[in-house]
Short mmCIF file of C-alpha atoms in Angstrom, two decimals:
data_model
loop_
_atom_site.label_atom_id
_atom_site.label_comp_id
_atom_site.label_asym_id
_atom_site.label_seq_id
_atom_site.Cartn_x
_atom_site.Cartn_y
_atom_site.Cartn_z
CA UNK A 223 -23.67 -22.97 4.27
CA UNK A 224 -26.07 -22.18 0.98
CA UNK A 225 -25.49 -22.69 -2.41
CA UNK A 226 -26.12 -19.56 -4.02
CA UNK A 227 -26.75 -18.73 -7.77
CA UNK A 228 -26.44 -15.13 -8.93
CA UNK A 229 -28.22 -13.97 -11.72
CA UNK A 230 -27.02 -10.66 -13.49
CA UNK A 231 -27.06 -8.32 -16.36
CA UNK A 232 -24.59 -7.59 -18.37
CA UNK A 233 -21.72 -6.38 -16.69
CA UNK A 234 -21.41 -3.01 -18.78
CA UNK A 235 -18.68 0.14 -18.38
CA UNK A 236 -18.19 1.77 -16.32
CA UNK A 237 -18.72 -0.35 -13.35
CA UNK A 238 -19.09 -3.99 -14.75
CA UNK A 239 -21.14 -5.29 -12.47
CA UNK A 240 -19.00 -4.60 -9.20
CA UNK A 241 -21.89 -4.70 -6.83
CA UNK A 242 -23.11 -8.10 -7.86
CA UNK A 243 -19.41 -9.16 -8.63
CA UNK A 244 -18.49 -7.66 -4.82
CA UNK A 245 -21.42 -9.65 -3.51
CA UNK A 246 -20.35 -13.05 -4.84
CA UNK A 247 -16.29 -12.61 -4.04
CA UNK A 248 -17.61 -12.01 0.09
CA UNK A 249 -20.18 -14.59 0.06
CA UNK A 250 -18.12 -17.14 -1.34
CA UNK A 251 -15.20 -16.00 1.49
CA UNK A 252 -18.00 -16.41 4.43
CA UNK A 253 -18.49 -20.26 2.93
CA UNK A 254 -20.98 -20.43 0.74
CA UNK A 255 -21.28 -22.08 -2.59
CA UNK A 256 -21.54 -19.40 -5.22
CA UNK A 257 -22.09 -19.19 -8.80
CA UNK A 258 -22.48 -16.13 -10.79
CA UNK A 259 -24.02 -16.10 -13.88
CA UNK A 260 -24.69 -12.59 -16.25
CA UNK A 261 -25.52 -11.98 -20.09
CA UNK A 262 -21.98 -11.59 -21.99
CA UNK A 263 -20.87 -8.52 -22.83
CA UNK A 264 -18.29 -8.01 -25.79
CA UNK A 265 -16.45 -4.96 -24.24
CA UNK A 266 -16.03 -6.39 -20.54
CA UNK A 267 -12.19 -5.76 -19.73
CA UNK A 268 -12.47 -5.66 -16.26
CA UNK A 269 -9.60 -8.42 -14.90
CA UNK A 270 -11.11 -10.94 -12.47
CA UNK A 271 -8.56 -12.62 -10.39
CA UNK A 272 -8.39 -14.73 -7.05
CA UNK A 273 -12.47 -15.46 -7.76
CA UNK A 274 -14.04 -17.34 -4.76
CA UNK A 275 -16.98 -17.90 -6.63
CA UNK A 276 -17.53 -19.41 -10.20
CA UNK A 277 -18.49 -16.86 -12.92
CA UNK A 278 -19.51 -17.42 -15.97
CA UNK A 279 -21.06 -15.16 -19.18
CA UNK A 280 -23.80 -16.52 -21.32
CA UNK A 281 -24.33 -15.02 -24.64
CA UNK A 282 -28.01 -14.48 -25.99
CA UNK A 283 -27.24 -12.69 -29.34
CA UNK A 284 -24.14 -14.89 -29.89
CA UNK A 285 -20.73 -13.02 -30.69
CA UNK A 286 -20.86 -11.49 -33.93
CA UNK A 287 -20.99 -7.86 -33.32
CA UNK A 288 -23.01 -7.39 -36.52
CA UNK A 289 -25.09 -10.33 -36.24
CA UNK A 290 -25.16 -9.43 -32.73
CA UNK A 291 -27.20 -5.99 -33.46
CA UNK A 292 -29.59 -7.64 -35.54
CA UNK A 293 -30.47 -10.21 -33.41
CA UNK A 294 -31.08 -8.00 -30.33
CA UNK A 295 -32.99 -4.92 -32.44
CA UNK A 296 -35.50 -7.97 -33.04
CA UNK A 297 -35.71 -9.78 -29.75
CA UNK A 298 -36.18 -5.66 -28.25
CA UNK A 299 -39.00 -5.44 -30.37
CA UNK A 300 -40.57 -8.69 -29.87
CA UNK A 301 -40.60 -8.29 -26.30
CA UNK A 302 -42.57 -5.71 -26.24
CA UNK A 303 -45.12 -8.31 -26.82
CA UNK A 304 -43.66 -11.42 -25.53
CA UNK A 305 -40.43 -11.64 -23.13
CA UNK A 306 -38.23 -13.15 -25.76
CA UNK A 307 -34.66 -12.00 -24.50
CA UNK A 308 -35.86 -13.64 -20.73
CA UNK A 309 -36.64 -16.84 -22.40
CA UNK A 310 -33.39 -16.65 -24.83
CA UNK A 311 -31.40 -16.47 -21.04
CA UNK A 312 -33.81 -18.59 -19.39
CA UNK A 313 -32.86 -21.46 -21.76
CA UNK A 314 -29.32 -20.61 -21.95
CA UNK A 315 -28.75 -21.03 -17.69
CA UNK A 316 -31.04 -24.09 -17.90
CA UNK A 317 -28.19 -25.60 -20.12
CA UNK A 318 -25.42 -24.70 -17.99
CA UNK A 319 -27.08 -25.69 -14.05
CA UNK A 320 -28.47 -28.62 -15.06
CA UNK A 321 -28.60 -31.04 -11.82
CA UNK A 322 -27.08 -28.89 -9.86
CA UNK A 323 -29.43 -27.57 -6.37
CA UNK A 324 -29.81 -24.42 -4.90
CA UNK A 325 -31.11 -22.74 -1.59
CA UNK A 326 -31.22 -18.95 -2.98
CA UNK A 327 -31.46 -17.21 -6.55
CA UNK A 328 -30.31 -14.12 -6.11
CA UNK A 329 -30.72 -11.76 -9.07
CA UNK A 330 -29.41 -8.03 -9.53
CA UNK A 331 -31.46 -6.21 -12.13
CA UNK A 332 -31.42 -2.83 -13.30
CA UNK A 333 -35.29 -2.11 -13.25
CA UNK A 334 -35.99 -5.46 -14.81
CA UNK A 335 -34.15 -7.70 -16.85
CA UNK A 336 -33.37 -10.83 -15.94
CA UNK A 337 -35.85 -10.75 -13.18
CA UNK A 338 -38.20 -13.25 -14.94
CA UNK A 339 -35.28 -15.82 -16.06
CA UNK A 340 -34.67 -15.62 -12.09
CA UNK A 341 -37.85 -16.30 -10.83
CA UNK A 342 -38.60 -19.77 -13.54
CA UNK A 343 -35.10 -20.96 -12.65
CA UNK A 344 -35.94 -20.42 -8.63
CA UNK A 345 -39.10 -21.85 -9.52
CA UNK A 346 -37.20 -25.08 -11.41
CA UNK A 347 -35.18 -25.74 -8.61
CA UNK A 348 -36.94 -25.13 -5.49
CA UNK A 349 -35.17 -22.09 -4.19
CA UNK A 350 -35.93 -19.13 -2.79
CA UNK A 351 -35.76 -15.58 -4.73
CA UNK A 352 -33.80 -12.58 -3.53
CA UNK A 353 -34.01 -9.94 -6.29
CA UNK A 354 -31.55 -6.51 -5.71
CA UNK A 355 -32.87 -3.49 -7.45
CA UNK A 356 -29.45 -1.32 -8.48
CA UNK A 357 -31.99 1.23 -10.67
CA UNK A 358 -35.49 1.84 -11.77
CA UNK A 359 -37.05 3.24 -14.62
CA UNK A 360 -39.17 5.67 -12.28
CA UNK A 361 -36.29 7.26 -10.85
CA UNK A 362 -35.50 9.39 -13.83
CA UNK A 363 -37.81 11.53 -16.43
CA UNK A 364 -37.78 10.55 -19.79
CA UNK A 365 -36.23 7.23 -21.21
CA UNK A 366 -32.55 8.55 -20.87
CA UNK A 367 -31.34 5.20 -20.08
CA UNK A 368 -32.71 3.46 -23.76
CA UNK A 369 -30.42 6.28 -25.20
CA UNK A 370 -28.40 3.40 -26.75
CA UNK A 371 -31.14 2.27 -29.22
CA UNK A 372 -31.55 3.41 -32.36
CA UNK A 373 -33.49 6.85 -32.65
CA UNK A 374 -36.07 4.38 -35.37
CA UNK A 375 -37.32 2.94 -31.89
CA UNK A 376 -37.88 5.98 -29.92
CA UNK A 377 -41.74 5.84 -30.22
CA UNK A 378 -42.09 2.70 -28.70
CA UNK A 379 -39.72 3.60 -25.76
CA UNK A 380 -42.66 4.15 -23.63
CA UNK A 381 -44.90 1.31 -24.38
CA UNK A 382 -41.41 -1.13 -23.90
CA UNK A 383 -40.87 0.24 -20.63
CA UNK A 384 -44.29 0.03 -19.36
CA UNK A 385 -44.11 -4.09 -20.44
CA UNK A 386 -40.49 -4.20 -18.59
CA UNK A 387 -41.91 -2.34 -15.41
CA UNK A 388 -44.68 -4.50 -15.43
CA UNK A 389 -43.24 -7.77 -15.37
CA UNK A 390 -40.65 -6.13 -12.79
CA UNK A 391 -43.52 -6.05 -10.61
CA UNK A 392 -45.34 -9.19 -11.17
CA UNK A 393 -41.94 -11.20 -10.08
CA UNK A 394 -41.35 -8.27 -6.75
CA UNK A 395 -44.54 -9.45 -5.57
CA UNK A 396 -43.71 -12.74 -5.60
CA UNK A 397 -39.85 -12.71 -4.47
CA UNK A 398 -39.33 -14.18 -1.12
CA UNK A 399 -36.93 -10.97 -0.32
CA UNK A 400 -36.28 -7.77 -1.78
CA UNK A 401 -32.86 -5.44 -1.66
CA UNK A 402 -32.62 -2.13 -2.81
CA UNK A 403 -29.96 0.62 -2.77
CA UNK A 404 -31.76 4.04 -1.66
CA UNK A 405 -34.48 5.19 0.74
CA UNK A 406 -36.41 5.84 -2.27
CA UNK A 407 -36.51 3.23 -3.99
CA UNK A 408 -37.51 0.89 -0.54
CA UNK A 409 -40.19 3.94 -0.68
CA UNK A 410 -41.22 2.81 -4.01
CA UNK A 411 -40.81 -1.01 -3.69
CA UNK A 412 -42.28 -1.73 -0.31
CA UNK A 413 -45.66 -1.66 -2.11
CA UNK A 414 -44.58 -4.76 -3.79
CA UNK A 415 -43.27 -6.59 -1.31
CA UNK A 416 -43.28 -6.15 2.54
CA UNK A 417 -39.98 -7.82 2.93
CA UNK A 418 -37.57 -5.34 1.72
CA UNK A 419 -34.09 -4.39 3.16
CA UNK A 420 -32.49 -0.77 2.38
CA UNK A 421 -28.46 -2.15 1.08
CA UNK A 422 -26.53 0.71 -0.02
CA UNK A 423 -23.77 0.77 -2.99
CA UNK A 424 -19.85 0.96 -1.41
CA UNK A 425 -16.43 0.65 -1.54
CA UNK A 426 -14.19 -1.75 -1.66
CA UNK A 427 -12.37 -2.03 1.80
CA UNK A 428 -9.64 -4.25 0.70
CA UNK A 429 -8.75 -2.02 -2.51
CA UNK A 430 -8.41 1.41 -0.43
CA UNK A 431 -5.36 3.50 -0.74
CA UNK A 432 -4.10 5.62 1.76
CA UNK A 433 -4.39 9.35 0.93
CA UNK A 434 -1.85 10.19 -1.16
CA UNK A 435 1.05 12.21 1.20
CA UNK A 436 1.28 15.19 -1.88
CA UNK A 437 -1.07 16.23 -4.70
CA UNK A 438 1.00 17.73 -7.78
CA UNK A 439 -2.03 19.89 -8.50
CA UNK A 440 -5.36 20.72 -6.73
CA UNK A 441 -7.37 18.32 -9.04
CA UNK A 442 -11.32 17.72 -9.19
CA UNK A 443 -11.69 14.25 -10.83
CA UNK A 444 -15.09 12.90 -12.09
CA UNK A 445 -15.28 8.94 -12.80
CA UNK A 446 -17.77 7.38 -15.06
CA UNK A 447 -20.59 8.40 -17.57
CA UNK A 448 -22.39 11.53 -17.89
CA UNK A 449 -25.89 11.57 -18.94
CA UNK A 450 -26.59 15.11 -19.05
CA UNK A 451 -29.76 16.58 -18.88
CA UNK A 452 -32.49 15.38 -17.09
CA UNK A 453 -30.40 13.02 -15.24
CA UNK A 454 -27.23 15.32 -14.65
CA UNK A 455 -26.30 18.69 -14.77
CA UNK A 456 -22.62 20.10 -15.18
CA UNK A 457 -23.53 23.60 -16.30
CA UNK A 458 -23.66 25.29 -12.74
CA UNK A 459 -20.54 23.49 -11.19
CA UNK A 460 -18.38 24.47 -14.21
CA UNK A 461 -19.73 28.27 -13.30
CA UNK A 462 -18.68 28.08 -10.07
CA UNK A 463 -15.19 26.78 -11.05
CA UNK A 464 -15.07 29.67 -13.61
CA UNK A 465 -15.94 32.29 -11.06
CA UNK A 466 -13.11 30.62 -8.58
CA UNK A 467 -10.10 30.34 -11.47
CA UNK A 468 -11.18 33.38 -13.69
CA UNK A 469 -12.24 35.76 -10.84
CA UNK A 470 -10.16 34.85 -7.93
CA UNK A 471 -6.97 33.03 -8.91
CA UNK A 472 -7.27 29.62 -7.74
CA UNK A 473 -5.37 27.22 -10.35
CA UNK A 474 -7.80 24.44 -10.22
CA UNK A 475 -7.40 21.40 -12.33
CA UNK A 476 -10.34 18.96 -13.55
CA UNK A 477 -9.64 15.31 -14.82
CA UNK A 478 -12.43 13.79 -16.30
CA UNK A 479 -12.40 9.88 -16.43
CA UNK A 480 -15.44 8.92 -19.07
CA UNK A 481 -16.37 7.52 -22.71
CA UNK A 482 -16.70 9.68 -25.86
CA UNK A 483 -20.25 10.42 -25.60
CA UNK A 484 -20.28 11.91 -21.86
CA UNK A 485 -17.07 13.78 -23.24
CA UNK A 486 -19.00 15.71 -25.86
CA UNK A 487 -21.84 16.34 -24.05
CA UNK A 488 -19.71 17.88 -21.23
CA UNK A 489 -17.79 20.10 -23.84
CA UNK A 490 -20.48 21.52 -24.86
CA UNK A 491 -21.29 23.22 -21.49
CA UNK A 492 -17.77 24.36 -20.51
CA UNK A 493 -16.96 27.49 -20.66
CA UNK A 494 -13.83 28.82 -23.06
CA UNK A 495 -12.33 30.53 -20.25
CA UNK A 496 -11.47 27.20 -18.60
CA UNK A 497 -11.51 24.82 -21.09
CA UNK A 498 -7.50 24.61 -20.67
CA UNK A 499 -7.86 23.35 -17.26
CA UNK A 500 -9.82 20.00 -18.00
CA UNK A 501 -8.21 16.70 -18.81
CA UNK A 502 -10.55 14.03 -20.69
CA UNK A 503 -9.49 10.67 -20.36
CA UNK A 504 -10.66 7.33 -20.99
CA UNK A 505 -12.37 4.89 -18.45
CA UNK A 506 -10.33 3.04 -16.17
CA UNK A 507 -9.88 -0.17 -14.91
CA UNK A 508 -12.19 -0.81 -11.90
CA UNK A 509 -8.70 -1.32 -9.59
CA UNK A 510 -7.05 1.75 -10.76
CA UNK A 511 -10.00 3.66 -9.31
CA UNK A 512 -8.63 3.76 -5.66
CA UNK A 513 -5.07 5.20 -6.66
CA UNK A 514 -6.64 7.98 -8.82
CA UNK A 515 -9.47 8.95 -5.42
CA UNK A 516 -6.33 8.50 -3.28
CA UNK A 517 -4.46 11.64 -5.32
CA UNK A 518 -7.84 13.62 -5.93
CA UNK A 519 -8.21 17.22 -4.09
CA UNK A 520 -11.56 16.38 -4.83
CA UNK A 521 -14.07 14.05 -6.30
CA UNK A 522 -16.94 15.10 -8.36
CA UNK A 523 -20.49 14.01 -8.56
CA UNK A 524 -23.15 15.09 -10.81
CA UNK A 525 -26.50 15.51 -10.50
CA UNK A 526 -30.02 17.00 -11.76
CA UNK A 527 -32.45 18.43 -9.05
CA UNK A 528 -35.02 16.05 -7.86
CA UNK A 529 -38.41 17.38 -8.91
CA UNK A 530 -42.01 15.91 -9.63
CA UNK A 531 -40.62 13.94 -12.55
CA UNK A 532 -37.30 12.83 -10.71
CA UNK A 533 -34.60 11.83 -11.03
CA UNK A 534 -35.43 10.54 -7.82
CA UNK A 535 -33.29 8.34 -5.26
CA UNK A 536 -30.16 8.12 -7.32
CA UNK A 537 -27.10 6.38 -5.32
CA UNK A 538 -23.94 6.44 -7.50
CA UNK A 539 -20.96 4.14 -6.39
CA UNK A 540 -19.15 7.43 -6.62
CA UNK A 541 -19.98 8.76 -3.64
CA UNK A 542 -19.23 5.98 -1.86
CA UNK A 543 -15.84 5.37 -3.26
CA UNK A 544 -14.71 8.59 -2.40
CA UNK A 545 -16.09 7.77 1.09
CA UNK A 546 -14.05 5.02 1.45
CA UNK A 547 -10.91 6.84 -0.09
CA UNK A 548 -11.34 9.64 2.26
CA UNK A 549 -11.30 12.06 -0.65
CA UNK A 550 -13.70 15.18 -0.17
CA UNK A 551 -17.07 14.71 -2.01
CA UNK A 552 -18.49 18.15 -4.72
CA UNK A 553 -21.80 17.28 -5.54
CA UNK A 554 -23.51 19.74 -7.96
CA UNK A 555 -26.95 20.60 -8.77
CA UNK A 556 -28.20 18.12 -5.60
CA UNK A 557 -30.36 20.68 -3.12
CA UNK A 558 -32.81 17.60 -1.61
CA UNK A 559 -33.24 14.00 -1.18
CA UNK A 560 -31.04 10.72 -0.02
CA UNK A 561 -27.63 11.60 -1.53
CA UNK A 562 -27.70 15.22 0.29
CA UNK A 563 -28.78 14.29 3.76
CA UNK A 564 -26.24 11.04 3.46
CA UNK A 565 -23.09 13.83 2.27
CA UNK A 566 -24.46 16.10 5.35
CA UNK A 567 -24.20 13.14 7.84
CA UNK A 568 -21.63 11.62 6.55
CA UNK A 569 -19.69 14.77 6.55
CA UNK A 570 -17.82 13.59 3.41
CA UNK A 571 -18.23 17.00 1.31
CA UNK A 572 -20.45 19.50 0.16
CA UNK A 573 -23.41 20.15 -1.85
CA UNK A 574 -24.67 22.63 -3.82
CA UNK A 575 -28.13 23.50 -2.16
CA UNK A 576 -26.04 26.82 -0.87
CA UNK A 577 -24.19 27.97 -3.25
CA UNK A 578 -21.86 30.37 -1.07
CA UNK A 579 -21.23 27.42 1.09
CA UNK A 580 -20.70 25.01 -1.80
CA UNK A 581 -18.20 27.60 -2.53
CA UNK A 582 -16.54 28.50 1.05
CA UNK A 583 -15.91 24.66 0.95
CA UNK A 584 -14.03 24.62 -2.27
CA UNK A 585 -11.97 27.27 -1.27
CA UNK A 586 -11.22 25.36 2.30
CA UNK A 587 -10.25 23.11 0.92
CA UNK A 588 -7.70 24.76 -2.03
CA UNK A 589 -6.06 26.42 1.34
CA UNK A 590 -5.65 22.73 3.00
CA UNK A 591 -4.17 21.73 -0.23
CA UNK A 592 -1.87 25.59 -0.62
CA UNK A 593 -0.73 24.65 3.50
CA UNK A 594 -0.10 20.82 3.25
CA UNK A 595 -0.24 19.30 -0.53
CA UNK A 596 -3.48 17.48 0.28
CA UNK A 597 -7.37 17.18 1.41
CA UNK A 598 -9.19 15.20 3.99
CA UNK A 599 -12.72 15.25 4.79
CA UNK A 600 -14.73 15.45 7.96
CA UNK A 601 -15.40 12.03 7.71
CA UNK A 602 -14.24 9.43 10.54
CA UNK A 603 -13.07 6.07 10.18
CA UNK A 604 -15.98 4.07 11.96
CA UNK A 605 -18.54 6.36 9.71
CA UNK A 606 -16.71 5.25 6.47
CA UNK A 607 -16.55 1.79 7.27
CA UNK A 608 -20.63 1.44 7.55
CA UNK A 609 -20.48 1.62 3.53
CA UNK A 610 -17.46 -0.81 2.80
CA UNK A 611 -18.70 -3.56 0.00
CA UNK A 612 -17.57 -6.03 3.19
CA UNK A 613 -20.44 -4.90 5.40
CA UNK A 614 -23.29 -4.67 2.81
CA UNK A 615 -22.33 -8.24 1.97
CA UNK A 616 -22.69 -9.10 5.46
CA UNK A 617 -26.40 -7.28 5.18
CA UNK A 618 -26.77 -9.33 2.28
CA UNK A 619 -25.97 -12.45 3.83
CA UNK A 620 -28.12 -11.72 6.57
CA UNK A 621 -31.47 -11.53 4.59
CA UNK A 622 -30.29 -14.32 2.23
CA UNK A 623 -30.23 -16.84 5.75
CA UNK A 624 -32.78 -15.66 7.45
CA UNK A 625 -35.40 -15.72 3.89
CA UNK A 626 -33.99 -19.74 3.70
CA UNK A 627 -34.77 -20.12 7.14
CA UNK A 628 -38.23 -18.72 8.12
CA UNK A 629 -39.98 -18.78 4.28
#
């Protein structure tokens, strides 16, 4: 079996890292030696138990929250010349594998980071290098994913992510394997590097909850962060829910499971009419997510459609989790690409590309709910279980022994 080292990100809200943390836990339970190793994060709540693997969190700004946002408003700005936060990590893993051997780096990256503190350590210790793309920069207009910086570093937002993407593709073209979640991003990638394998996000087989036998309410839930615009859209779906409570009498329910921010930007784009019927609530824990999907009428996912500009290829774990929960899938404001031919084949819900039959399908299913106290989707069992965590880890393994073995 291999000894495996996984390199990471931070493991940030909503998800904390649960593909890369998913991708350890079944590696380690097919035999391998695994180690996973991400940049600390101050907020990370998420309760690890019955680890198969060794995890650890490296700080590269140290703990001090205030000293903390100092530190890293510097090292963003100096790496814009010079990678300064890869070197920080770099150094900081060099401490903590010292004599220790491996067969594989593998490291998940969103776009970029810590793509070059994977490739000098797989370098240092004669191993190969797997890299998994979760996101890329292309994929959506704008810079809507540096929102988090101060606005004082807005105009270099585009010269930083041209450096990042960059050196994102100076290490793909050298990786001895590539993994990537979408169609469209294997599109993109395969330029790169020939040696690319399409992996999609999941669910967690062994965390599923059966359906739940009776729904108090017919209840839409949405889990995670909102973006907004260009990235998302809620405007249209919270017109078509107006039009279906206010205009014919359904008593539809929406619980919204986010942060602060994605709550105020979604306030300001529902309408008064309904605004009784939504529930805000905070993030959950990543293993309360099942039992909330399992009592759902319906799960929402939000989109923006995919233009010139993008967004482009986007993947969420939502979907999937609902999948896997067998709760019916609304997707909003998604007329073309990967996600809508996946929900058509799938059969797991609806999208809006017709809006009459994005509506038909919510009122199907408020009558399934009115007749029984529950929903179910088209979706069959041997469908579902293509996107269970379990079997992408198998995928994973796959590439992992055959790049050891033939490179």
């Amino acid at each position: 079996m291999a000894r495996i080292l996984i390199i990471t990100d931070a493991h940030t809200p909503p998800l904390y890292g649960v593909r890369a943390r998913s991708f350890a836990q079944h590696l380690a339970q097919q035999g391998h030696d695994v180690e996973l190793i991400s940049e600390y994060y101050h907020d990370n709540k998420t309760q690890l138990t019955n680890l198969k693997y060794k995890y650890l969190q490296l700080p590269i700004y140290g703990k001090n929250s205030v000293m903390a946002f100092l530190v890293r408003t510097a090292v963003w700005l100096i790496d814009i010349l010079f990678p300064l936060k890869e070197k920080l990590f770099t150094n900081a893993i060099r401490k903590n594998i010292s004599g220790k051997t491996y067969d594989a780096i593998l490291c998940s990256t969103f776009n970029s980071f810590p793509l070059l503190t994977a490739h000098t350590i797989a370098q240092e210790v004669n191993a190969k290098l797997i890299v998994d793309i979760r996101d890329m920069a292309e994929q959506a207009p704008g810079f809507v994913y540096h929102q988090y910086h101060h606005r004082i570093l807005t105009p270099l937002l585009k010269l930083k992510q041209r450096r990042e993407t960059q050196r994102r593709n100076q290490v793909l073209r050298q990786a001895d394997a590539i993994t990537t979640v979408s169609p469209w991003h294997l599109e993109q990638l395969k330029d790169y590097n020939t040696n690319i394998h399409l992996i999609y996000n999941g669910y967690d087989a062994d965390s599923v909850v059966p359906r739940a036998k009776k729904q108090e309410n017919f209840n839409i839930v949405y889990l995670g962060k909102y973006y907004g615009k260009p990235l998302q859209n809620a405007q249209p779906f919270f017109s078509f829910v107006q039009q279906l409570i206010n205009d014919e009498g359904l008593d539809i329910r929406l619980t919204f499971y986010t942060d602060a921010a994605s709550r105020q930007m979604l306030t300001q784009v529902i309408h008064d009419s309904i605004r009784h019927r939504i529930t805000f609530r905070d993030y959950v824990p990543r293993q309360q997510v099942p039992h909330i999907l399992s009592r759902a009428s319906a799960a929402l996912v939000l989109t923006e459609v995919e233009d010139a500009d993008g967004p482009h290829g986007i993947m969420t774990t939502k979907f999937f989790e609902a999948i896997g929960a067998g709760t019916p899938v609304l997707c909003s404001r998604c007329t073309s690409g990967p996600l809508k031919e996946l929900i058509d084949n799938t059969k797991a819900g609806i999208t809006d590309s017709d809006p009459e039959a994005f509506l038909q399908y919510v009122r199907k299913l408020y009558r399934q709910w009115s007749a029984t106290n529950t929903t179910q989707t088209d979706t069959d069992s041997n469908t579902a279980c293509q996107f269970s965590r379990q079997q992408q880890a198998l995928q994973l393994q796959q590439v992992i022994e055959q790049t050891i073995k033939t490179h």
